[in-house]
XYZ file of C-alpha atoms in Angstrom:
712
model
C 0.000 0.000 0.000
C 2.811 2.424 0.915
C 4.573 1.818 -2.406
C 1.355 2.442 -4.307
C 0.813 5.753 -2.507
C 4.360 6.865 -3.276
C 3.880 6.083 -6.954
C 0.592 8.002 -6.928
C 2.089 11.143 -5.389
C 5.116 11.021 -7.712
C 2.719 10.840 -10.626
C 0.707 13.807 -9.326
C 3.875 15.868 -8.903
C 4.616 15.354 -12.589
C 1.136 16.464 -13.555
C 2.036 20.166 -13.380
C 2.005 21.075 -17.038
C 2.348 24.843 -16.874
C 3.167 27.539 -14.327
C 2.327 31.185 -14.886
C 3.196 34.173 -12.728
C 1.041 37.306 -12.656
C 2.273 40.570 -11.134
C -0.353 42.558 -9.275
C -1.173 44.535 -6.114
C -3.476 43.647 -3.266
C -7.044 44.924 -3.877
C -7.763 45.679 -0.252
C -6.247 48.270 2.094
C -4.272 51.418 1.344
C -0.864 49.802 1.798
C -1.260 48.468 -1.761
C 1.181 45.625 -1.200
C 2.880 44.336 -4.325
C 2.448 40.629 -4.943
C 2.478 37.835 -7.489
C -0.096 35.181 -8.195
C 1.413 31.845 -9.170
C -0.960 29.689 -11.196
C -0.105 26.014 -11.595
C -2.120 24.028 -14.105
C -2.276 20.276 -13.667
C -4.147 17.611 -15.579
C -7.075 17.832 -13.185
C -7.171 21.397 -11.839
C -5.573 24.798 -11.311
C -3.755 25.688 -8.099
C -2.989 29.208 -6.926
C -0.479 30.716 -4.541
C 0.040 34.387 -3.715
C 3.461 35.638 -2.630
C 4.690 39.092 -1.642
C 6.921 41.197 -3.851
C 9.339 43.838 -2.627
C 8.268 47.490 -2.800
C 9.078 50.716 -0.908
C 5.963 50.631 1.304
C 5.255 47.081 2.475
C 8.715 45.606 1.753
C 7.260 42.355 0.385
C 4.947 41.635 3.320
C 1.387 40.343 2.904
C -1.412 39.867 5.419
C -4.029 37.131 5.510
C -6.312 39.061 3.135
C -3.633 39.600 0.531
C -2.516 35.984 0.660
C -6.053 34.885 -0.168
C -7.274 37.740 -2.367
C -7.246 35.577 -5.477
C -9.988 33.364 -4.067
C -12.708 35.899 -4.821
C -11.229 36.776 -8.195
C -11.474 33.181 -9.418
C -14.774 32.454 -7.656
C -17.494 30.769 -9.687
C -19.992 33.487 -8.709
C -18.085 36.132 -10.697
C -20.320 37.973 -13.138
C -19.441 37.114 -16.734
C -22.215 38.712 -18.798
C -24.470 41.772 -18.648
C -27.691 40.987 -16.798
C -31.025 42.743 -17.393
C -33.833 42.404 -14.883
C -36.962 41.154 -16.614
C -40.090 40.530 -14.537
C -37.985 40.484 -11.385
C -35.340 38.054 -12.655
C -31.939 38.698 -14.210
C -31.532 37.578 -17.816
C -28.272 37.433 -19.757
C -28.044 39.978 -22.595
C -25.331 41.171 -24.982
C -23.181 44.251 -24.423
C -24.773 45.907 -27.468
C -28.208 45.387 -25.981
C -27.009 46.650 -22.604
C -25.697 49.873 -24.175
C -28.945 50.309 -26.089
C -30.961 49.972 -22.869
C -28.754 52.514 -21.083
C -29.030 54.976 -23.957
C -32.805 54.696 -24.090
C -33.402 54.896 -20.337
C -30.819 57.577 -19.478
C -31.944 59.757 -22.388
C -35.590 59.342 -21.419
C -34.954 60.268 -17.783
C -32.991 63.407 -18.653
C -35.517 64.457 -21.300
C -38.380 64.154 -18.832
C -36.678 65.352 -15.638
C -33.535 67.289 -16.566
C -29.807 66.575 -16.551
C -29.559 66.317 -12.773
C -32.101 63.500 -12.618
C -29.157 61.121 -13.188
C -26.465 60.416 -10.609
C -23.102 58.649 -10.429
C -21.913 56.779 -7.332
C -18.221 55.869 -7.473
C -15.616 54.060 -5.426
C -12.251 54.374 -3.707
C -11.294 50.866 -4.816
C -11.024 51.651 -8.531
C -7.848 52.899 -10.213
C -6.861 56.538 -10.627
C -7.619 56.258 -14.327
C -11.128 54.994 -13.640
C -11.769 57.545 -10.881
C -10.701 60.353 -13.227
C -12.813 58.981 -16.036
C -15.874 58.502 -13.835
C -15.794 62.134 -12.685
C -15.358 63.285 -16.266
C -18.185 60.971 -17.366
C -20.596 62.512 -14.839
C -19.757 66.097 -15.843
C -19.213 65.700 -19.595
C -21.283 62.712 -20.743
C -24.208 63.017 -18.315
C -23.770 66.718 -17.481
C -25.057 66.061 -13.961
C -23.968 67.672 -10.728
C -24.822 64.540 -8.782
C -21.629 62.547 -8.468
C -19.913 61.318 -5.314
C -18.258 58.137 -4.079
C -17.977 55.726 -1.181
C -14.763 57.359 0.019
C -17.056 60.001 1.474
C -17.790 57.412 4.175
C -14.108 56.755 4.773
C -11.643 59.602 4.257
C -13.651 62.818 4.006
C -13.046 63.924 7.611
C -9.252 63.746 7.538
C -9.121 65.071 3.972
C -11.183 68.139 4.810
C -9.273 68.696 8.049
C -5.870 68.617 6.381
C -7.093 70.843 3.555
C -8.314 73.461 6.038
C -5.354 73.257 8.441
C -2.518 72.792 5.973
C -4.022 73.946 2.672
C -3.761 70.485 1.111
C -4.435 66.831 1.843
C -2.062 63.950 1.214
C -2.315 60.762 3.259
C 1.072 61.008 4.952
C 2.994 64.275 5.150
C 6.204 62.216 5.444
C 7.378 58.941 3.995
C 6.535 55.749 5.795
C 10.263 55.150 6.279
C 10.417 57.989 8.832
C 8.059 56.280 11.292
C 10.746 54.129 12.983
C 12.761 57.241 13.809
C 10.002 59.314 15.415
C 10.286 59.704 19.189
C 6.591 59.849 20.131
C 3.651 58.538 18.113
C -0.057 59.025 18.764
C -2.378 56.494 17.111
C -5.856 58.012 17.325
C -8.751 55.746 16.413
C -6.701 53.367 14.314
C -6.362 49.613 14.717
C -3.571 49.185 12.210
C -2.628 45.735 13.500
C -5.860 44.354 12.045
C -6.753 46.899 9.358
C -3.303 47.560 7.796
C -1.162 44.739 9.241
C 1.764 45.196 6.866
C 2.449 48.701 8.236
C 2.923 47.383 11.788
C 6.667 46.608 11.507
C 7.375 50.339 11.076
C 5.784 51.060 14.444
C 7.423 48.029 16.018
C 10.797 49.356 14.849
C 9.941 52.748 16.320
C 9.236 51.071 19.633
C 12.510 49.143 19.419
C 14.229 52.484 18.838
C 12.742 53.860 22.046
C 9.651 55.664 20.776
C 6.771 56.264 23.188
C 3.516 55.159 21.581
C 0.080 56.388 22.661
C -3.042 54.608 21.391
C -6.514 56.137 21.612
C -9.361 53.623 21.347
C -12.436 52.580 23.398
C -11.307 48.965 23.002
C -8.142 47.085 23.676
C -6.856 45.807 20.338
C -3.633 44.280 19.032
C -2.624 47.865 18.249
C -3.251 49.205 21.755
C -1.362 46.213 23.165
C 1.745 47.503 21.383
C 1.355 50.979 22.891
C 3.091 52.303 25.996
C -0.080 54.126 26.987
C -3.680 53.303 26.045
C -6.214 56.121 26.390
C -9.540 54.246 26.515
C -11.704 57.148 25.385
C -15.500 57.152 25.399
C -16.885 56.774 21.859
C -17.365 60.179 20.263
C -15.186 62.123 22.697
C -11.975 62.310 20.655
C -12.214 66.065 20.060
C -12.662 66.565 23.805
C -9.624 64.418 24.565
C -7.558 66.353 22.017
C -8.522 69.557 23.840
C -7.178 68.020 27.049
C -3.875 67.093 25.426
C -3.605 70.538 23.874
C -4.393 72.273 27.169
C -1.585 70.454 28.973
C 0.883 71.197 26.175
C 0.060 74.914 26.173
C -0.272 75.292 29.962
C 3.091 73.582 30.475
C 4.685 75.701 27.727
C 5.642 72.670 25.667
C 4.985 74.653 22.506
C 7.354 75.712 19.716
C 6.994 79.505 19.886
C 9.357 80.193 16.988
C 7.492 77.778 14.696
C 4.103 79.195 15.724
C 5.137 82.798 15.123
C 6.593 82.072 11.702
C 4.230 79.438 10.337
C 0.883 79.362 12.174
C -2.292 81.466 12.277
C -4.927 81.216 15.004
C -2.763 80.107 17.921
C -3.773 82.937 20.268
C -7.465 82.101 19.937
C -6.801 78.419 20.609
C -4.591 79.250 23.609
C -7.314 81.432 25.118
C -9.945 78.762 24.482
C -8.102 75.868 26.118
C -7.148 78.123 29.047
C -10.874 78.407 29.791
C -11.337 74.635 29.882
C -11.215 72.518 33.025
C -9.034 69.413 32.782
C -11.129 67.541 35.339
C -14.208 68.146 33.222
C -12.365 66.933 30.125
C -11.358 63.768 31.953
C -14.965 63.186 32.986
C -16.338 63.841 29.489
C -13.720 61.750 27.697
C -13.529 58.918 30.212
C -9.721 59.196 30.292
C -8.045 59.769 33.702
C -6.286 63.130 34.169
C -2.919 61.524 34.884
C -3.015 59.667 31.559
C -3.932 62.836 29.664
C -1.050 64.669 31.326
C 1.413 61.866 30.644
C 0.538 61.554 26.955
C 0.639 65.316 26.394
C 3.876 65.797 28.324
C 5.786 63.079 26.484
C 4.577 64.278 23.090
C 5.359 67.887 23.892
C 8.843 67.245 25.259
C 10.152 64.850 22.606
C 12.134 66.326 19.728
C 10.004 64.597 17.108
C 6.505 63.208 16.973
C 3.809 61.944 14.640
C 0.030 61.691 14.875
C -1.984 59.165 12.889
C -5.770 59.219 12.690
C -8.235 56.786 11.173
C -11.913 55.904 11.186
C -12.260 55.820 14.973
C -11.809 59.594 15.081
C -13.058 60.424 11.600
C -16.344 58.519 11.258
C -18.222 60.884 13.531
C -20.469 63.873 13.008
C -17.619 66.052 14.283
C -14.907 63.975 12.610
C -13.446 66.815 10.578
C -13.074 69.213 13.498
C -11.819 66.382 15.743
C -8.991 65.672 13.298
C -8.259 69.393 13.133
C -7.820 69.394 16.900
C -5.174 66.683 16.614
C -3.538 68.795 13.909
C -3.636 71.699 16.394
C -1.374 69.588 18.619
C 1.143 69.112 15.813
C 1.126 72.820 15.000
C 1.444 73.955 18.613
C 4.493 71.726 19.109
C 6.012 72.438 15.687
C 6.026 68.752 14.782
C 5.166 69.055 11.103
C 7.184 69.801 7.970
C 10.352 68.364 9.433
C 12.172 65.053 9.637
C 10.397 62.303 11.624
C 7.510 64.630 12.516
C 4.173 64.891 10.765
C 0.637 63.662 10.186
C -0.721 60.453 8.744
C -4.326 59.773 7.764
C -4.451 55.990 7.645
C -6.534 55.546 4.514
C -8.972 52.649 4.553
C -9.653 51.709 0.933
C -7.081 50.601 -1.609
C -7.182 53.841 -3.587
C -8.664 56.018 -0.886
C -6.059 58.689 -1.612
C -6.039 58.747 -5.415
C -9.782 58.315 -5.755
C -10.378 61.591 -3.878
C -7.995 63.643 -6.004
C -9.311 63.462 -9.556
C -12.966 64.379 -9.675
C -15.179 61.703 -8.133
C -15.990 63.945 -5.177
C -18.916 66.192 -5.881
C -16.986 69.379 -5.088
C -13.831 68.457 -6.933
C -12.071 68.528 -10.280
C -8.814 66.748 -11.290
C -5.652 67.598 -9.373
C -7.600 68.398 -6.215
C -9.125 71.473 -7.835
C -12.420 72.918 -6.606
C -15.468 72.782 -8.850
C -16.663 76.085 -7.365
C -13.402 77.933 -8.081
C -13.858 79.947 -11.292
C -10.226 79.645 -12.364
C -10.231 75.896 -11.747
C -13.470 75.514 -13.697
C -11.992 77.349 -16.686
C -8.761 75.323 -16.577
C -10.554 71.977 -16.683
C -13.287 73.087 -19.093
C -10.632 74.253 -21.540
C -8.664 71.060 -21.050
C -11.733 68.894 -21.683
C -12.834 71.000 -24.634
C -16.227 72.007 -23.228
C -17.872 75.317 -22.406
C -17.426 76.320 -18.780
C -21.147 77.060 -18.512
C -21.847 73.398 -19.349
C -19.677 72.169 -16.474
C -22.046 71.355 -13.589
C -21.622 72.939 -10.190
C -21.214 71.126 -6.864
C -23.808 68.505 -5.995
C -24.230 66.712 -2.666
C -22.475 63.961 -0.713
C -23.022 60.242 -1.217
C -25.642 59.808 1.503
C -27.389 63.018 0.496
C -27.725 61.611 -3.027
C -29.623 58.709 -1.480
C -31.880 61.207 0.246
C -32.521 62.940 -3.072
C -33.445 59.585 -4.583
C -35.929 59.096 -1.770
C -37.327 62.590 -2.389
C -37.755 61.853 -6.100
C -35.250 64.409 -7.414
C -32.808 61.757 -8.659
C -34.426 59.196 -10.963
C -31.457 57.175 -12.227
C -28.088 56.004 -10.938
C -24.865 54.644 -12.410
C -23.053 52.763 -9.631
C -19.490 51.501 -9.867
C -17.756 49.133 -7.441
C -19.694 50.045 -4.310
C -22.335 48.554 -2.031
C -24.264 51.474 -0.462
C -27.111 49.290 0.807
C -24.673 47.852 3.362
C -22.106 50.653 3.763
C -24.363 53.654 4.393
C -26.000 54.700 7.661
C -29.677 53.892 8.198
C -29.160 51.049 5.741
C -32.831 50.029 5.625
C -33.731 53.554 4.490
C -31.024 53.381 1.793
C -32.365 50.108 0.422
C -35.919 51.414 0.230
C -34.736 54.639 -1.435
C -32.760 52.824 -4.142
C -35.829 50.738 -4.945
C -37.526 53.997 -6.000
C -35.104 54.633 -8.880
C -36.654 54.550 -12.351
C -33.462 53.021 -13.730
C -30.426 51.719 -11.882
C -27.182 50.420 -13.438
C -24.584 48.644 -11.279
C -21.057 47.653 -12.350
C -19.585 44.961 -10.122
C -17.783 41.634 -9.796
C -20.699 39.959 -8.031
C -24.389 40.454 -7.426
C -23.931 42.400 -4.217
C -26.740 43.390 -1.883
C -26.997 46.654 -3.849
C -26.518 45.196 -7.333
C -29.408 42.847 -6.579
C -31.681 45.914 -6.740
C -30.363 47.038 -10.138
C -32.251 47.007 -13.412
C -29.024 46.281 -15.273
C -25.750 44.810 -13.997
C -22.537 45.173 -15.994
C -19.756 42.641 -15.228
C -16.451 44.253 -14.264
C -12.920 42.886 -14.100
C -11.016 42.230 -10.874
C -7.690 43.526 -9.576
C -5.935 40.604 -11.279
C -7.258 41.646 -14.659
C -7.331 45.470 -14.447
C -4.026 47.348 -14.823
C -3.739 50.942 -13.712
C -2.342 53.252 -11.074
C -3.261 53.428 -7.394
C -2.138 56.026 -4.844
C -1.300 54.401 -1.542
C -1.507 55.515 2.073
C 1.615 57.680 1.763
C 0.484 59.488 -1.379
C 2.800 57.281 -3.443
C 1.473 56.679 -6.961
C 2.042 53.028 -7.897
C 1.444 51.023 -11.046
C -0.606 47.868 -10.641
C 0.272 45.448 -13.386
C -2.467 43.001 -14.360
C -2.633 40.379 -17.096
C -4.773 37.562 -15.680
C -7.313 36.227 -18.219
C -10.630 38.086 -18.118
C -13.637 36.073 -16.996
C -16.338 35.622 -19.652
C -17.449 38.914 -21.205
C -16.456 41.088 -18.245
C -14.903 44.447 -19.096
C -12.637 46.909 -17.344
C -14.419 49.752 -15.565
C -12.746 52.278 -17.857
C -13.965 50.398 -20.925
C -17.512 50.368 -19.564
C -17.408 54.127 -18.944
C -16.112 54.781 -22.461
C -18.740 52.549 -24.064
C -21.600 54.160 -22.140
C -20.296 57.601 -23.136
C -20.155 56.432 -26.749
C -23.742 55.209 -26.532
C -24.735 58.667 -25.252
C -23.023 60.336 -28.240
C -20.157 61.718 -26.134
C -17.543 59.283 -27.380
C -15.198 61.977 -28.702
C -14.308 62.807 -25.085
C -13.746 59.151 -24.140
C -11.811 57.625 -27.052
C -9.259 55.748 -24.950
C -7.700 52.422 -25.811
C -5.609 51.724 -22.674
C -5.173 52.760 -19.031
C -1.829 54.342 -19.904
C -3.537 56.597 -22.428
C -6.045 57.666 -19.773
C -3.252 58.273 -17.272
C -1.440 60.519 -19.719
C -4.556 62.705 -19.921
C -5.067 62.533 -16.135
C -1.486 63.627 -15.495
C -1.847 66.616 -17.795
C -5.229 67.499 -16.253
C -3.599 67.704 -12.811
C -0.801 70.023 -13.948
C -0.748 73.084 -11.743
C -3.155 71.541 -9.236
C -2.414 70.631 -5.643
C -2.223 66.921 -6.500
C 0.095 67.411 -9.470
C 0.873 64.143 -11.290
C 2.129 65.797 -14.483
C 5.687 64.516 -14.090
C 4.613 60.901 -13.573
C 4.602 58.319 -16.366
C 4.104 54.565 -16.534
C 7.769 54.145 -17.463
C 8.864 56.074 -14.390
C 6.517 54.127 -12.132
C 7.936 50.834 -13.401
C 11.501 52.017 -12.955
C 11.092 53.789 -9.602
C 8.452 51.542 -7.960
C 6.205 54.471 -7.173
C 6.426 58.266 -6.925
C 5.141 60.546 -4.165
C 3.101 63.463 -5.471
C 3.296 66.365 -6.105
C 5.578 65.676 -9.048
C 5.313 68.618 -11.468
C 7.743 67.496 -14.174
C 9.547 64.398 -15.369
C 12.837 65.498 -13.800
C 11.210 65.948 -10.396
C 11.892 63.056 -7.964
C 8.548 63.356 -6.202
C 7.914 64.994 -2.828
C 8.934 62.879 0.139
C 8.110 65.392 2.860
C 5.478 68.108 2.695
C 5.547 71.623 4.193
C 9.296 71.960 4.710
C 9.167 75.414 3.108
C 5.715 76.434 4.250
C 2.128 75.281 4.065
C -0.163 75.289 1.044
C -2.252 78.317 2.037
C -1.539 81.559 0.177
C 0.441 83.012 3.101
C 2.284 79.694 3.599
C 0.939 79.465 7.148
C -1.138 76.691 8.717
C -4.471 77.417 10.393
C -5.207 76.416 13.972
C -8.865 76.390 14.997
C -10.850 76.581 18.233
C -12.675 73.288 18.901
C -15.578 73.206 21.318
C -16.204 70.313 23.689
C -19.815 70.459 22.485
C -20.153 69.302 18.842
C -22.161 71.358 16.357
C -24.228 68.309 15.419
C -25.507 66.505 18.494
C -24.415 62.878 18.765
C -26.217 59.935 20.263
C -25.623 59.744 23.981
C -26.767 56.889 26.218
C -30.247 57.330 27.693
C -32.502 55.297 29.936
C -34.018 53.596 26.871
C -30.728 53.214 24.974
C -28.101 52.984 27.733
C -24.997 51.822 25.838
C -22.608 53.214 23.256
C -22.276 51.200 20.044
C -19.129 51.580 17.981
C -18.138 49.741 14.803
C -15.017 48.667 12.933
C -13.154 46.021 10.975
C -11.797 42.564 11.641
C -8.579 41.372 10.065
C -10.033 38.789 7.688
C -12.663 41.003 6.067
C -12.820 44.197 4.034
C -15.537 46.838 3.792
C -18.984 45.284 3.191
C -17.472 41.817 2.709
C -18.589 41.340 -0.907
C -15.096 40.169 -1.878
C -13.798 38.630 1.343
C -16.977 36.663 2.027
C -16.319 34.955 -1.330
C -12.956 33.742 -0.035
C -13.333 30.368 1.646
C -10.229 30.919 3.769
C -11.209 34.381 4.957
C -14.886 33.553 5.462
C -13.926 30.559 7.603
C -11.962 32.800 9.985
C -14.954 35.067 10.651
C -18.155 33.613 9.236
C -20.647 35.774 11.129
C -20.878 39.101 12.878
C -20.711 39.464 16.651
C -21.110 41.911 19.517
C -18.064 42.444 21.715
C -19.191 43.240 25.274
C -17.596 43.479 28.705
C -18.567 40.508 30.955
C -19.843 42.824 33.696
C -22.097 44.583 31.203
C -23.217 41.270 29.743
C -24.223 39.975 33.161
C -26.138 43.171 33.881
C -28.254 42.613 30.763
C -28.427 38.808 31.132
C -26.307 38.169 28.039
C -24.408 34.892 28.109
C -21.208 34.443 26.140
C -21.549 33.046 22.596
C -25.336 33.462 22.460
C -27.622 35.364 20.121
C -28.446 38.911 21.137
C -30.642 41.665 19.753
C -29.149 45.145 19.426
C -31.572 47.991 18.873
C -31.263 51.730 18.260
C -33.874 54.301 17.322
C -33.223 53.398 13.665
C -33.530 49.623 13.652
C -32.466 46.290 15.094
C -30.008 43.502 14.290
C -29.259 40.068 15.723
C -25.665 38.884 16.240
C -23.725 36.553 18.527
C -22.290 37.800 21.819
C -18.562 37.742 22.472
C -17.353 38.541 25.969
C -14.223 40.657 26.303
C -12.850 42.310 29.429
C -10.784 44.710 27.273
C -13.663 46.902 26.089
C -15.231 49.758 28.052
C -18.168 48.702 30.198
C -20.409 51.361 28.646
C -19.629 50.289 25.065
C -20.347 47.418 22.687
C -18.536 46.823 19.399
C -19.885 45.249 16.190
C -17.917 44.832 12.914
C -19.536 46.127 9.719
C -18.740 43.444 7.115
C -22.089 41.668 7.097
C -25.469 42.397 5.531
C -29.177 41.877 6.149
C -30.064 41.091 9.781
C -26.385 41.446 10.795
C -25.852 44.823 9.099
C -24.846 47.104 11.961
C -25.256 50.211 9.785
C -29.004 49.817 10.113
C -28.523 51.211 13.618
C -26.575 54.336 12.596
C -28.136 57.808 12.431
C -28.602 59.856 9.236
C -26.836 62.829 10.843
C -23.790 64.119 8.955
C -20.654 66.088 9.767
C -21.412 69.740 8.841
C -18.046 70.157 7.108
C -17.338 66.912 5.262
C -20.763 65.203 5.357
C -19.387 62.116 7.064
C -21.983 59.955 8.861
C -21.464 59.151 12.537
C -20.735 55.430 12.250
C -18.665 55.287 15.418
C -21.278 56.512 17.901
C -24.822 55.169 18.343
C -26.911 54.711 21.470
C -28.352 51.197 21.727
C -30.043 48.716 24.013
C -29.400 44.993 24.073
C -31.396 41.935 25.045
C -30.870 38.166 24.862
C -32.682 36.108 22.243
C -34.676 33.370 23.907
C -33.683 29.856 22.876
């Protein structure tokens, strides 16, 4: 028997007929790790293995998601043909028929209801070329003001904060290589160990080099476990805590007076404001003991260098923009910006969260981070595109506000690309019912997602393995994602779909592209002179240099490794500090007698966003196959919740049912639920419709809820 088995396995080893290697980048987080997919074809099947590839950001590392990303790309559920809904069921049709349907329905809607009756909902997971093209498509082909993207729910708070404080927004003001050499690091609302695992070694090296790390989070996480000091803040009180840190720094004269005088506006007003605040009251409001506030502020103020990183924990709140600005106040007061080993990092969530917000998908934006309401910017881009400035639409509304306009009947049609708003938006039940009201809805996706299921027409898109193009990573480094994997069925690249729809609408002369590189060449020229200037970047340079940090205004420019060394991006070259109240402009949920607990949300390591891709990966789905509620044992006992049992969570907006998970590392007044699941486990059903007044970010991180056990 043993001899027979040996012969069998030797035979199987010889069955490998071909081996192909495909260069690509991970489709998930903003680290954009380079990798290769190895495909082995045997007599009986194909086998796949993903391995890391060296690059300046992740140095060849991959996390569990990257190692298994290919599983969704080769999944049998991938869409391979256009699907038209007929009598409630999807039927396969040709691309020609799909374009004819779009032409007829889009034209009819705009004839009957006006140009702005159509909307475009984009994504921060598509390439720079596709993001640029989608914004151009909305303004030139559809001539609608209603365009926005899912990055509004992710990066808008930090982006708006940096733009107001510094005059511009790039993910990291310094290169990632400076992190290990910074002396004090504040991680505010970021669980990088699970959300961006391949960045962790930089912080571990910093710690090895003697850095003092402060983590701000209501929960204990693998990230807070690395920190020297964990500030276990109450959900929604980050701006308050930042005021406490700032007060200590100013009161103890740990400021950089020379830097402030030369490079900062607004310091005197902030100094007077924090002087009027009571530190004991801040400790009570934030839930962080005074001694911990003093320690964190003192170490950061005294060290010669320091960095602050923010992420969704701070940003996904109805005061997220001003909360981030208060952390930027700390950097400006201490002079820890625009110099070596000191700066700011917005830890972008989505793969192209940086690039996708630079080139026109945002409703208030034109390519190169120009403003659609700025008359000079409008003329520059109108001339570049060859259209009349008067035909260029003005600013529309944010992503969630577009949903509200659908509900109100103002928007009648939608073109959706690579997003799942039925799961990702707040008050998710409302969103689903609103989208059902559309007269005509087109979705471009890899799978029939919870949102695509509502569409009248689904167009099959290609995956990261098949779609080449550029992505801009967490640093602001433009990278080239190679892709040559065989396309599934009749699926098409997003950029091809956009061009073909524009052609069907008789606007093809503005969209006559034959490759991503051709689109990028136009994109780069469109950004020339803008804040996010890519005009010196080419595909050849990206291949040779493994990425370039923007701005890069000409082909001899090496890219900009560190921002603000010679001044900020405002006209006077000074940064703007701002007074931040302990009372937010938009009231947040606070616990009440009926809803006595805070609910906060976040990611788990094995899943990404709404889970459409990762739930198609057998390996990743097996690690976390259902949602759960993390709760302190003392709180669980108070509400008669046993460990590992089903529990109902209810807010004023809705209810969900998930499994309980006891943890003595979370605050006793808080429960945590991840957001990767849909339907009865979709935690976003519980989130309010309220939006940040500056950036229009929903308040995902703070909801008041009540909990109860589900009877067996």
